[in-house]
PDB file of C-alpha atoms in Angstrom:
ATOM      1  CA  UNK A   1     200.341  40.786  10.676  1.00 46.00           C
ATOM      2  CA  UNK A   2     200.369  43.644   8.629  1.00 46.00           C
ATOM      3  CA  UNK A   3     199.643  42.286   4.806  1.00 46.00           C
ATOM      4  CA  UNK A   4     200.892  44.507   1.535  1.00 44.00           C
ATOM      5  CA  UNK A   5     198.008  46.021  -0.027  1.00 45.00           C
ATOM      6  CA  UNK A   6     197.015  44.029  -3.283  1.00 43.00           C
ATOM      7  CA  UNK A   7     195.293  47.244  -4.693  1.00 44.00           C
ATOM      8  CA  UNK A   8     198.293  48.825  -6.288  1.00 42.00           C
ATOM      9  CA  UNK A   9     201.288  46.883  -7.936  1.00 48.00           C
ATOM     10  CA  UNK A  10     204.661  46.925  -5.906  1.00 62.00           C
ATOM     11  CA  UNK A  11     206.662  45.005  -7.841  1.00 72.00           C
ATOM     12  CA  UNK A  12     208.882  42.433  -6.666  1.00 84.00           C
ATOM     13  CA  UNK A  13     209.388  44.802  -2.826  1.00 87.00           C
ATOM     14  CA  UNK A  14     205.978  43.483  -2.191  1.00 89.00           C
ATOM     15  CA  UNK A  15     206.612  39.996  -2.929  1.00 92.00           C
ATOM     16  CA  UNK A  16     209.718  40.314  -0.819  1.00 94.00           C
ATOM     17  CA  UNK A  17     207.661  41.893   2.225  1.00 93.00           C
ATOM     18  CA  UNK A  18     205.177  39.293   2.197  1.00 94.00           C
ATOM     19  CA  UNK A  19     207.699  36.551   2.510  1.00 96.00           C
ATOM     20  CA  UNK A  20     209.860  38.774   5.433  1.00 96.00           C
ATOM     21  CA  UNK A  21     206.390  39.308   7.035  1.00 94.00           C
ATOM     22  CA  UNK A  22     206.189  35.229   7.419  1.00 96.00           C
ATOM     23  CA  UNK A  23     209.659  35.071   8.352  1.00 98.00           C
ATOM     24  CA  UNK A  24     209.428  37.773  10.793  1.00 96.00           C
ATOM     25  CA  UNK A  25     206.431  36.072  12.331  1.00 96.00           C
ATOM     26  CA  UNK A  26     208.194  32.242  12.324  1.00 98.00           C
ATOM     27  CA  UNK A  27     210.966  34.231  14.029  1.00 98.00           C
ATOM     28  CA  UNK A  28     208.831  35.651  16.825  1.00 96.00           C
ATOM     29  CA  UNK A  29     207.376  32.446  17.292  1.00 97.00           C
ATOM     30  CA  UNK A  30     210.933  30.692  17.392  1.00 97.00           C
ATOM     31  CA  UNK A  31     212.069  33.164  19.897  1.00 97.00           C
ATOM     32  CA  UNK A  32     209.225  31.872  22.820  1.00 95.00           C
ATOM     33  CA  UNK A  33     209.258  28.687  21.887  1.00 95.00           C
ATOM     34  CA  UNK A  34     211.313  26.429  24.504  1.00 94.00           C
ATOM     35  CA  UNK A  35     214.259  24.436  22.807  1.00 92.00           C
ATOM     36  CA  UNK A  36     212.794  20.904  23.385  1.00 94.00           C
ATOM     37  CA  UNK A  37     209.735  22.093  21.914  1.00 95.00           C
ATOM     38  CA  UNK A  38     211.192  22.572  18.435  1.00 97.00           C
ATOM     39  CA  UNK A  39     212.487  18.847  18.964  1.00 95.00           C
ATOM     40  CA  UNK A  40     209.758  17.393  19.994  1.00 94.00           C
ATOM     41  CA  UNK A  41     207.776  14.700  17.831  1.00 93.00           C
ATOM     42  CA  UNK A  42     203.992  14.992  17.426  1.00 92.00           C
ATOM     43  CA  UNK A  43     201.836  12.290  16.014  1.00 87.00           C
ATOM     44  CA  UNK A  44     201.695   8.544  16.705  1.00 83.00           C
ATOM     45  CA  UNK A  45     201.909   7.458  13.097  1.00 83.00           C
ATOM     46  CA  UNK A  46     203.901   9.956  11.137  1.00 80.00           C
ATOM     47  CA  UNK A  47     205.763  12.032  13.452  1.00 88.00           C
ATOM     48  CA  UNK A  48     205.547  15.764  12.979  1.00 94.00           C
ATOM     49  CA  UNK A  49     208.472  17.850  14.454  1.00 96.00           C
ATOM     50  CA  UNK A  50     208.315  22.297  14.597  1.00 97.00           C
ATOM     51  CA  UNK A  51     212.286  21.455  13.506  1.00 97.00           C
ATOM     52  CA  UNK A  52     211.999  19.794  10.360  1.00 97.00           C
ATOM     53  CA  UNK A  53     209.117  22.329   9.172  1.00 98.00           C
ATOM     54  CA  UNK A  54     211.405  24.780   9.783  1.00 98.00           C
ATOM     55  CA  UNK A  55     214.443  23.531   8.089  1.00 98.00           C
ATOM     56  CA  UNK A  56     212.205  22.602   5.202  1.00 97.00           C
ATOM     57  CA  UNK A  57     211.313  26.290   4.836  1.00 98.00           C
ATOM     58  CA  UNK A  58     214.875  27.258   5.241  1.00 98.00           C
ATOM     59  CA  UNK A  59     215.804  24.853   2.146  1.00 98.00           C
ATOM     60  CA  UNK A  60     213.232  26.157  -0.162  1.00 98.00           C
ATOM     61  CA  UNK A  61     214.396  29.914   0.723  1.00 98.00           C
ATOM     62  CA  UNK A  62     218.329  28.730  -0.079  1.00 97.00           C
ATOM     63  CA  UNK A  63     217.388  27.066  -3.132  1.00 97.00           C
ATOM     64  CA  UNK A  64     215.557  29.600  -4.893  1.00 96.00           C
ATOM     65  CA  UNK A  65     218.475  32.217  -3.445  1.00 95.00           C
ATOM     66  CA  UNK A  66     221.192  30.108  -4.382  1.00 94.00           C
ATOM     67  CA  UNK A  67     219.482  29.656  -8.117  1.00 94.00           C
ATOM     68  CA  UNK A  68     218.634  33.357  -8.471  1.00 90.00           C
ATOM     69  CA  UNK A  69     222.530  34.555  -7.678  1.00 87.00           C
ATOM     70  CA  UNK A  70     224.510  32.346  -9.946  1.00 86.00           C
ATOM     71  CA  UNK A  71     223.547  32.295 -13.864  1.00 84.00           C
ATOM     72  CA  UNK A  72     222.251  29.785 -15.824  1.00 86.00           C
ATOM     73  CA  UNK A  73     222.081  27.637 -12.490  1.00 90.00           C
ATOM     74  CA  UNK A  74     218.649  25.444 -12.331  1.00 94.00           C
ATOM     75  CA  UNK A  75     216.479  25.934  -9.409  1.00 95.00           C
ATOM     76  CA  UNK A  76     215.788  22.688  -7.931  1.00 95.00           C
ATOM     77  CA  UNK A  77     213.595  22.271  -4.931  1.00 95.00           C
ATOM     78  CA  UNK A  78     213.989  18.240  -4.863  1.00 92.00           C
ATOM     79  CA  UNK A  79     217.411  18.443  -4.216  1.00 88.00           C
ATOM     80  CA  UNK A  80     218.076  20.229  -0.865  1.00 88.00           C
ATOM     81  CA  UNK A  81     220.777  20.647   1.586  1.00 86.00           C
ATOM     82  CA  UNK A  82     218.425  19.316   4.599  1.00 90.00           C
ATOM     83  CA  UNK A  83     221.023  20.425   7.265  1.00 94.00           C
ATOM     84  CA  UNK A  84     220.452  18.427  10.598  1.00 94.00           C
ATOM     85  CA  UNK A  85     221.371  21.053  12.832  1.00 96.00           C
ATOM     86  CA  UNK A  86     218.503  23.392  11.666  1.00 97.00           C
ATOM     87  CA  UNK A  87     215.676  20.840  12.608  1.00 96.00           C
ATOM     88  CA  UNK A  88     217.492  20.182  16.212  1.00 96.00           C
ATOM     89  CA  UNK A  89     218.612  23.971  17.194  1.00 97.00           C
ATOM     90  CA  UNK A  90     216.220  26.691  17.966  1.00 97.00           C
ATOM     91  CA  UNK A  91     218.620  29.210  17.455  1.00 97.00           C
ATOM     92  CA  UNK A  92     220.644  27.713  14.286  1.00 98.00           C
ATOM     93  CA  UNK A  93     216.924  27.889  12.683  1.00 98.00           C
ATOM     94  CA  UNK A  94     215.745  31.228  13.576  1.00 98.00           C
ATOM     95  CA  UNK A  95     219.442  32.762  12.950  1.00 98.00           C
ATOM     96  CA  UNK A  96     219.310  31.181   9.359  1.00 98.00           C
ATOM     97  CA  UNK A  97     215.622  32.792   8.766  1.00 98.00           C
ATOM     98  CA  UNK A  98     216.929  36.254   9.948  1.00 98.00           C
ATOM     99  CA  UNK A  99     219.939  35.780   7.057  1.00 98.00           C
ATOM    100  CA  UNK A 100     217.618  34.637   4.691  1.00 98.00           C
ATOM    101  CA  UNK A 101     215.428  37.676   5.455  1.00 97.00           C
ATOM    102  CA  UNK A 102     218.443  39.704   4.854  1.00 96.00           C
ATOM    103  CA  UNK A 103     219.357  37.860   1.804  1.00 95.00           C
ATOM    104  CA  UNK A 104     216.012  38.699   0.486  1.00 95.00           C
ATOM    105  CA  UNK A 105     216.445  42.566   0.937  1.00 91.00           C
ATOM    106  CA  UNK A 106     219.931  42.675  -0.206  1.00 89.00           C
ATOM    107  CA  UNK A 107     219.614  40.060  -3.590  1.00 84.00           C
ATOM    108  CA  UNK A 108     216.484  42.304  -4.607  1.00 76.00           C
ATOM    109  CA  UNK A 109     216.809  45.926  -3.576  1.00 67.00           C
ATOM    110  CA  UNK A 110     215.128  46.989  -7.158  1.00 58.00           C
ATOM    111  CA  UNK A 111     213.662  45.036  -9.954  1.00 54.00           C
ATOM    112  CA  UNK A 112     215.685  41.575 -10.836  1.00 62.00           C
ATOM    113  CA  UNK A 113     216.199  39.822 -13.478  1.00 62.00           C
ATOM    114  CA  UNK A 114     213.370  37.526 -13.216  1.00 71.00           C
ATOM    115  CA  UNK A 115     213.578  34.310 -15.557  1.00 86.00           C
ATOM    116  CA  UNK A 116     214.871  31.118 -13.838  1.00 92.00           C
ATOM    117  CA  UNK A 117     214.467  27.529 -15.038  1.00 94.00           C
ATOM    118  CA  UNK A 118     213.914  25.213 -12.686  1.00 95.00           C
ATOM    119  CA  UNK A 119     214.280  21.355 -12.274  1.00 94.00           C
ATOM    120  CA  UNK A 120     211.248  19.487 -12.245  1.00 93.00           C
ATOM    121  CA  UNK A 121     210.555  15.767 -11.120  1.00 90.00           C
ATOM    122  CA  UNK A 122     207.488  14.239 -12.003  1.00 89.00           C
ATOM    123  CA  UNK A 123     206.944  10.868 -11.194  1.00 88.00           C
ATOM    124  CA  UNK A 124     210.290  10.052 -11.645  1.00 85.00           C
ATOM    125  CA  UNK A 125     210.399  11.786 -15.007  1.00 92.00           C
ATOM    126  CA  UNK A 126     212.795  15.015 -14.704  1.00 93.00           C
ATOM    127  CA  UNK A 127     212.186  18.147 -16.725  1.00 95.00           C
ATOM    128  CA  UNK A 128     213.246  22.136 -17.060  1.00 95.00           C
ATOM    129  CA  UNK A 129     210.548  24.510 -16.739  1.00 95.00           C
ATOM    130  CA  UNK A 130     210.466  27.787 -17.186  1.00 96.00           C
ATOM    131  CA  UNK A 131     209.568  30.315 -14.189  1.00 96.00           C
ATOM    132  CA  UNK A 132     210.852  33.686 -12.498  1.00 93.00           C
ATOM    133  CA  UNK A 133     211.927  35.265  -9.022  1.00 93.00           C
ATOM    134  CA  UNK A 134     208.564  36.938  -8.936  1.00 93.00           C
ATOM    135  CA  UNK A 135     206.473  33.791  -9.609  1.00 95.00           C
ATOM    136  CA  UNK A 136     209.149  31.687  -7.043  1.00 96.00           C
ATOM    137  CA  UNK A 137     208.443  34.086  -4.270  1.00 96.00           C
ATOM    138  CA  UNK A 138     204.740  33.638  -4.355  1.00 95.00           C
ATOM    139  CA  UNK A 139     205.047  30.325  -4.222  1.00 97.00           C
ATOM    140  CA  UNK A 140     207.699  30.744  -1.267  1.00 98.00           C
ATOM    141  CA  UNK A 141     205.110  32.691   0.651  1.00 96.00           C
ATOM    142  CA  UNK A 142     202.300  29.985   0.341  1.00 96.00           C
ATOM    143  CA  UNK A 143     204.591  27.337   1.173  1.00 97.00           C
ATOM    144  CA  UNK A 144     206.079  29.180   4.342  1.00 98.00           C
ATOM    145  CA  UNK A 145     202.260  29.981   5.379  1.00 97.00           C
ATOM    146  CA  UNK A 146     201.260  26.697   5.116  1.00 96.00           C
ATOM    147  CA  UNK A 147     203.821  24.965   6.718  1.00 98.00           C
ATOM    148  CA  UNK A 148     203.741  28.017   9.639  1.00 97.00           C
ATOM    149  CA  UNK A 149     199.798  26.680  10.114  1.00 96.00           C
ATOM    150  CA  UNK A 150     201.482  23.050  10.710  1.00 96.00           C
ATOM    151  CA  UNK A 151     203.904  24.701  13.037  1.00 97.00           C
ATOM    152  CA  UNK A 152     201.072  26.737  14.850  1.00 97.00           C
ATOM    153  CA  UNK A 153     198.667  23.575  15.432  1.00 96.00           C
ATOM    154  CA  UNK A 154     201.970  21.211  16.787  1.00 96.00           C
ATOM    155  CA  UNK A 155     202.977  24.661  18.975  1.00 96.00           C
ATOM    156  CA  UNK A 156     199.237  25.008  20.617  1.00 96.00           C
ATOM    157  CA  UNK A 157     199.560  21.261  20.900  1.00 94.00           C
ATOM    158  CA  UNK A 158     202.591  21.834  23.193  1.00 94.00           C
ATOM    159  CA  UNK A 159     200.492  24.359  25.206  1.00 94.00           C
ATOM    160  CA  UNK A 160     202.220  27.233  23.803  1.00 94.00           C
ATOM    161  CA  UNK A 161     199.734  30.447  23.045  1.00 94.00           C
ATOM    162  CA  UNK A 162     200.145  31.204  19.031  1.00 95.00           C
ATOM    163  CA  UNK A 163     198.415  34.212  17.371  1.00 92.00           C
ATOM    164  CA  UNK A 164     195.298  34.070  15.497  1.00 90.00           C
ATOM    165  CA  UNK A 165     196.773  35.128  12.420  1.00 91.00           C
ATOM    166  CA  UNK A 166     200.162  32.877  12.749  1.00 93.00           C
ATOM    167  CA  UNK A 167     199.979  30.699   9.756  1.00 92.00           C
ATOM    168  CA  UNK A 168     197.144  32.373   7.756  1.00 90.00           C
ATOM    169  CA  UNK A 169     197.815  33.592   4.291  1.00 88.00           C
ATOM    170  CA  UNK A 170     197.575  37.234   3.894  1.00 84.00           C
ATOM    171  CA  UNK A 171     194.755  36.437   1.387  1.00 83.00           C
ATOM    172  CA  UNK A 172     192.576  35.296   3.840  1.00 86.00           C
ATOM    173  CA  UNK A 173     193.572  37.744   6.359  1.00 81.00           C
ATOM    174  CA  UNK A 174     192.423  40.500   3.858  1.00 83.00           C
ATOM    175  CA  UNK A 175     188.936  38.835   3.186  1.00 86.00           C
ATOM    176  CA  UNK A 176     188.548  38.566   7.037  1.00 82.00           C
ATOM    177  CA  UNK A 177     189.461  42.017   7.191  1.00 86.00           C
ATOM    178  CA  UNK A 178     186.583  42.909   4.009  1.00 86.00           C
ATOM    179  CA  UNK A 179     183.946  40.524   6.146  1.00 84.00           C
ATOM    180  CA  UNK A 180     184.963  42.723   9.227  1.00 83.00           C
ATOM    181  CA  UNK A 181     184.681  45.758   7.677  1.00 82.00           C
ATOM    182  CA  UNK A 182     180.903  44.945   5.814  1.00 79.00           C
ATOM    183  CA  UNK A 183     179.849  43.712   9.373  1.00 73.00           C
ATOM    184  CA  UNK A 184     180.903  47.141  10.742  1.00 78.00           C
ATOM    185  CA  UNK A 185     179.005  49.157   8.238  1.00 79.00           C
ATOM    186  CA  UNK A 186     175.855  47.327   8.585  1.00 78.00           C
ATOM    187  CA  UNK A 187     175.613  47.470  11.815  1.00 70.00           C
TER     188      UNK A 187
END
């Protein structure tokens, strides 16, 4: 996975690119994933399902895209749509992810009005906190990659071959790249 260079300030376009790279990596895995594997339960006590992780990722992007497109709307990650078809239909999940990638590009072609208000629920108490589109794109990239790591493990349990950089955060990939460069120079 090619990562954006962190040595310069790419603005929102770099954040969007990082999210789109992760989404495309997930879409590529879904393209090769058998449909039954998308719905398969893994684990005895707390079943894990690839489709549920995909739906969860989609819900979070949808929340940001929706809140940021309506002036005065609150970003609320807790009250998500949770569309069952996105958990059970691999193609529906894949298609929605591709649509989200396109929306990310279309909605913020250039710098955006970044201020957002987010509804946060902490121990049952709700509060409104200030955030920004940029901050939420950083969160969503990490959140997506975290769930991709789980998806990757589940796919491997089902016998699929998963790329070694699937579900690995860009900062870790940059670190490993620097480590490899250091070893090559010292050899």
